[in-house]
PDB file of C-alpha atoms in Angstrom:
ATOM      1  CA  MET A   1      62.548 115.581 148.022  1.00  0.00           C
ATOM      2  CA  MET A   2      59.020 116.382 146.993  1.00  0.00           C
ATOM      3  CA  ASN A   3      57.303 118.843 149.210  1.00  0.00           C
ATOM      4  CA  ASN A   4      53.542 118.224 148.667  1.00  0.00           C
ATOM      5  CA  ASN A   5      50.574 116.959 150.683  1.00  0.00           C
ATOM      6  CA  ILE A   6      49.979 113.820 148.666  1.00  0.00           C
ATOM      7  CA  PRO A   7      50.634 110.811 151.058  1.00  0.00           C
ATOM      8  CA  HIS A   8      52.997 108.089 150.029  1.00  0.00           C
ATOM      9  CA  SER A   9      50.754 105.307 151.219  1.00  0.00           C
ATOM     10  CA  GLU A  10      47.258 104.318 150.312  1.00  0.00           C
ATOM     11  CA  SER A  11      44.377 105.989 152.232  1.00  0.00           C
ATOM     12  CA  GLY A  12      40.788 106.741 151.729  1.00  0.00           C
ATOM     13  CA  ASP A  13      39.094 105.689 148.531  1.00  0.00           C
ATOM     14  CA  GLU A  14      41.990 106.616 146.192  1.00  0.00           C
ATOM     15  CA  ASP A  15      43.991 103.697 144.860  1.00  0.00           C
ATOM     16  CA  ARG A  16      47.729 103.730 144.817  1.00  0.00           C
ATOM     17  CA  LEU A  17      47.918 104.356 141.142  1.00  0.00           C
ATOM     18  CA  THR A  18      45.804 107.354 141.372  1.00  0.00           C
ATOM     19  CA  GLN A  19      47.716 108.642 144.424  1.00  0.00           C
ATOM     20  CA  LEU A  20      51.040 108.186 142.496  1.00  0.00           C
ATOM     21  CA  GLN A  21      49.527 109.991 139.487  1.00  0.00           C
ATOM     22  CA  ARG A  22      48.456 112.907 141.709  1.00  0.00           C
ATOM     23  CA  ARG A  23      51.794 113.094 143.431  1.00  0.00           C
ATOM     24  CA  LEU A  24      53.565 113.149 140.067  1.00  0.00           C
ATOM     25  CA  ALA A  25      51.363 115.787 138.717  1.00  0.00           C
ATOM     26  CA  ALA A  26      52.036 117.932 141.771  1.00  0.00           C
ATOM     27  CA  PHE A  27      55.816 117.459 141.265  1.00  0.00           C
ATOM     28  CA  ARG A  28      55.381 118.531 137.570  1.00  0.00           C
ATOM     29  CA  ASP A  29      53.249 121.478 138.503  1.00  0.00           C
ATOM     30  CA  GLU A  30      55.516 122.808 141.249  1.00  0.00           C
ATOM     31  CA  ARG A  31      58.163 123.066 138.556  1.00  0.00           C
ATOM     32  CA  GLN A  32      55.789 124.395 135.787  1.00  0.00           C
ATOM     33  CA  TRP A  33      56.719 121.555 133.499  1.00  0.00           C
ATOM     34  CA  ALA A  34      53.284 120.759 132.116  1.00  0.00           C
ATOM     35  CA  GLN A  35      53.903 123.219 129.326  1.00  0.00           C
ATOM     36  CA  PHE A  36      56.538 120.691 128.027  1.00  0.00           C
ATOM     37  CA  HIS A  37      54.503 117.601 128.544  1.00  0.00           C
ATOM     38  CA  THR A  38      52.610 117.291 125.310  1.00  0.00           C
ATOM     39  CA  PRO A  39      51.340 113.861 124.517  1.00  0.00           C
ATOM     40  CA  LYS A  40      54.000 113.574 121.723  1.00  0.00           C
ATOM     41  CA  ASN A  41      56.834 114.504 124.064  1.00  0.00           C
ATOM     42  CA  LEU A  42      55.680 112.225 126.802  1.00  0.00           C
ATOM     43  CA  ALA A  43      55.324 109.357 124.292  1.00  0.00           C
ATOM     44  CA  SER A  44      58.879 110.141 123.045  1.00  0.00           C
ATOM     45  CA  ALA A  45      60.224 110.175 126.523  1.00  0.00           C
ATOM     46  CA  LEU A  46      58.528 106.929 127.400  1.00  0.00           C
ATOM     47  CA  VAL A  47      60.009 105.229 124.395  1.00  0.00           C
ATOM     48  CA  VAL A  48      63.574 106.492 125.371  1.00  0.00           C
ATOM     49  CA  GLU A  49      63.059 105.257 128.913  1.00  0.00           C
ATOM     50  CA  ALA A  50      61.793 101.839 127.720  1.00  0.00           C
ATOM     51  CA  ALA A  51      64.993 101.438 125.518  1.00  0.00           C
ATOM     52  CA  GLU A  52      67.021 102.318 128.620  1.00  0.00           C
ATOM     53  CA  LEU A  53      65.075  99.586 130.575  1.00  0.00           C
ATOM     54  CA  LEU A  54      66.462  97.047 128.079  1.00  0.00           C
ATOM     55  CA  GLU A  55      70.128  98.075 128.490  1.00  0.00           C
ATOM     56  CA  PRO A  56      70.856  96.145 131.702  1.00  0.00           C
ATOM     57  CA  PHE A  57      69.628  92.936 130.021  1.00  0.00           C
ATOM     58  CA  GLN A  58      71.918  93.286 126.966  1.00  0.00           C
ATOM     59  CA  TRP A  59      74.217  90.373 126.535  1.00  0.00           C
ATOM     60  CA  LEU A  60      72.659  88.378 129.403  1.00  0.00           C
ATOM     61  CA  GLN A  61      71.835  84.685 128.614  1.00  0.00           C
ATOM     62  CA  ALA A  62      68.174  84.789 129.489  1.00  0.00           C
ATOM     63  CA  GLY A  63      67.779  88.065 131.300  1.00  0.00           C
ATOM     64  CA  GLU A  64      66.555  86.423 134.554  1.00  0.00           C
ATOM     65  CA  ARG A  65      66.887  88.047 137.942  1.00  0.00           C
ATOM     66  CA  SER A  66      69.643  85.672 138.897  1.00  0.00           C
ATOM     67  CA  GLU A  67      71.786  87.126 136.167  1.00  0.00           C
ATOM     68  CA  LEU A  68      71.476  90.746 137.377  1.00  0.00           C
ATOM     69  CA  SER A  69      73.883  92.238 139.811  1.00  0.00           C
ATOM     70  CA  ASP A  70      72.356  94.399 142.660  1.00  0.00           C
ATOM     71  CA  ALA A  71      73.466  97.528 140.699  1.00  0.00           C
ATOM     72  CA  GLN A  72      71.802  96.174 137.537  1.00  0.00           C
ATOM     73  CA  LEU A  73      68.563  95.362 139.469  1.00  0.00           C
ATOM     74  CA  GLN A  74      68.593  98.924 140.798  1.00  0.00           C
ATOM     75  CA  ALA A  75      69.077 100.333 137.262  1.00  0.00           C
ATOM     76  CA  VAL A  76      66.130  98.222 136.069  1.00  0.00           C
ATOM     77  CA  SER A  77      63.956  99.404 138.968  1.00  0.00           C
ATOM     78  CA  ASP A  78      64.857 102.979 138.109  1.00  0.00           C
ATOM     79  CA  GLU A  79      64.039 102.640 134.510  1.00  0.00           C
ATOM     80  CA  MET A  80      60.758 100.886 135.347  1.00  0.00           C
ATOM     81  CA  ALA A  81      59.922 103.859 137.516  1.00  0.00           C
ATOM     82  CA  ASP A  82      60.771 106.284 134.738  1.00  0.00           C
ATOM     83  CA  VAL A  83      58.522 104.396 132.172  1.00  0.00           C
ATOM     84  CA  LEU A  84      55.591 104.310 134.648  1.00  0.00           C
ATOM     85  CA  CYS A  85      56.065 108.053 135.465  1.00  0.00           C
ATOM     86  CA  TYR A  86      55.908 109.095 131.884  1.00  0.00           C
ATOM     87  CA  LEU A  87      52.891 106.766 131.224  1.00  0.00           C
ATOM     88  CA  LEU A  88      51.081 108.234 134.280  1.00  0.00           C
ATOM     89  CA  LEU A  89      51.814 111.750 133.039  1.00  0.00           C
ATOM     90  CA  MET A  90      50.576 110.939 129.636  1.00  0.00           C
ATOM     91  CA  ALA A  91      47.414 109.340 131.072  1.00  0.00           C
ATOM     92  CA  ASP A  92      46.903 112.535 133.129  1.00  0.00           C
ATOM     93  CA  ARG A  93      47.388 114.749 130.114  1.00  0.00           C
ATOM     94  CA  LEU A  94      44.893 112.654 127.944  1.00  0.00           C
ATOM     95  CA  ASN A  95      42.482 111.996 130.737  1.00  0.00           C
ATOM     96  CA  VAL A  96      42.901 108.207 130.434  1.00  0.00           C
ATOM     97  CA  ASP A  97      41.961 105.838 133.307  1.00  0.00           C
ATOM     98  CA  LEU A  98      44.855 103.503 133.163  1.00  0.00           C
ATOM     99  CA  ALA A  99      43.177 100.894 135.399  1.00  0.00           C
ATOM    100  CA  ALA A 100      40.029 101.031 133.340  1.00  0.00           C
ATOM    101  CA  ALA A 101      42.106 100.831 130.067  1.00  0.00           C
ATOM    102  CA  CYS A 102      44.024  97.855 131.287  1.00  0.00           C
ATOM    103  CA  ASN A 103      40.955  96.035 132.384  1.00  0.00           C
ATOM    104  CA  SER A 104      39.300  96.657 129.022  1.00  0.00           C
ATOM    105  CA  LYS A 105      42.391  95.308 127.317  1.00  0.00           C
ATOM    106  CA  ILE A 106      42.470  92.245 129.439  1.00  0.00           C
ATOM    107  CA  ASP A 107      38.877  91.671 128.630  1.00  0.00           C
ATOM    108  CA  ARG A 108      39.540  91.967 124.881  1.00  0.00           C
ATOM    109  CA  ASN A 109      42.615  89.718 125.116  1.00  0.00           C
ATOM    110  CA  THR A 110      40.611  87.085 127.062  1.00  0.00           C
ATOM    111  CA  LEU A 111      38.390  86.784 123.874  1.00  0.00           C
ATOM    112  CA  ARG A 112      41.388  86.995 121.550  1.00  0.00           C
ATOM    113  CA  TYR A 113      43.534  84.399 123.397  1.00  0.00           C
ATOM    114  CA  PRO A 114      41.102  81.740 124.780  1.00  0.00           C
ATOM    115  CA  VAL A 115      42.869  79.365 127.199  1.00  0.00           C
ATOM    116  CA  SER A 116      41.795  76.473 124.900  1.00  0.00           C
ATOM    117  CA  THR A 117      44.100  77.727 122.144  1.00  0.00           C
ATOM    118  CA  ALA A 118      46.609  79.978 123.837  1.00  0.00           C
ATOM    119  CA  LYS A 119      47.697  78.044 126.914  1.00  0.00           C
ATOM    120  CA  GLY A 120      51.433  77.483 126.748  1.00  0.00           C
ATOM    121  CA  SER A 121      51.776  79.197 123.349  1.00  0.00           C
ATOM    122  CA  ALA A 122      53.541  82.361 122.613  1.00  0.00           C
ATOM    123  CA  LYS A 123      51.919  82.400 119.086  1.00  0.00           C
ATOM    124  CA  LYS A 124      50.344  85.765 118.281  1.00  0.00           C
ATOM    125  CA  ALA A 125      46.565  85.801 117.369  1.00  0.00           C
ATOM    126  CA  PRO A 126      45.784  86.335 113.692  1.00  0.00           C
ATOM    127  CA  ALA A 127      45.559  90.034 112.666  1.00  0.00           C
ATOM    128  CA  ASP A 128      41.819  89.709 111.999  1.00  0.00           C
ATOM    129  CA  THR A 129      41.149  88.673 115.554  1.00  0.00           C
ATOM    130  CA  PRO A 130      39.792  91.558 117.555  1.00  0.00           C
ATOM    131  CA  ALA A 131      42.280  93.069 120.041  1.00  0.00           C
TER     132      ALA A 131
END
């Protein structure tokens, strides 16, 4: 159990993602783990956790929720949390505002994949299209 003063629910002007990032940083700092959390190490850990996220879906027909047992869904939830935690720690280390970065990426993808050409298609935009 984490013993810090960061609330578990949204309060004030801080959004939930920022609260979570601060809580995770406090957890890390209480254990003096920041010294091990270089961007390279965090990126490596994130990739490992992302691979573990795929494991419960291996050999499923389509990988839909209906194909997952309760235990598999819990495993997926845990791995999703691990991926998010490492991503938040990496953003903290590199001083990246993830909400702003995501909004910027969505804006660029809106231009790259206009509804008129992308609707209902999984086709990737040409490489020369700005991303």
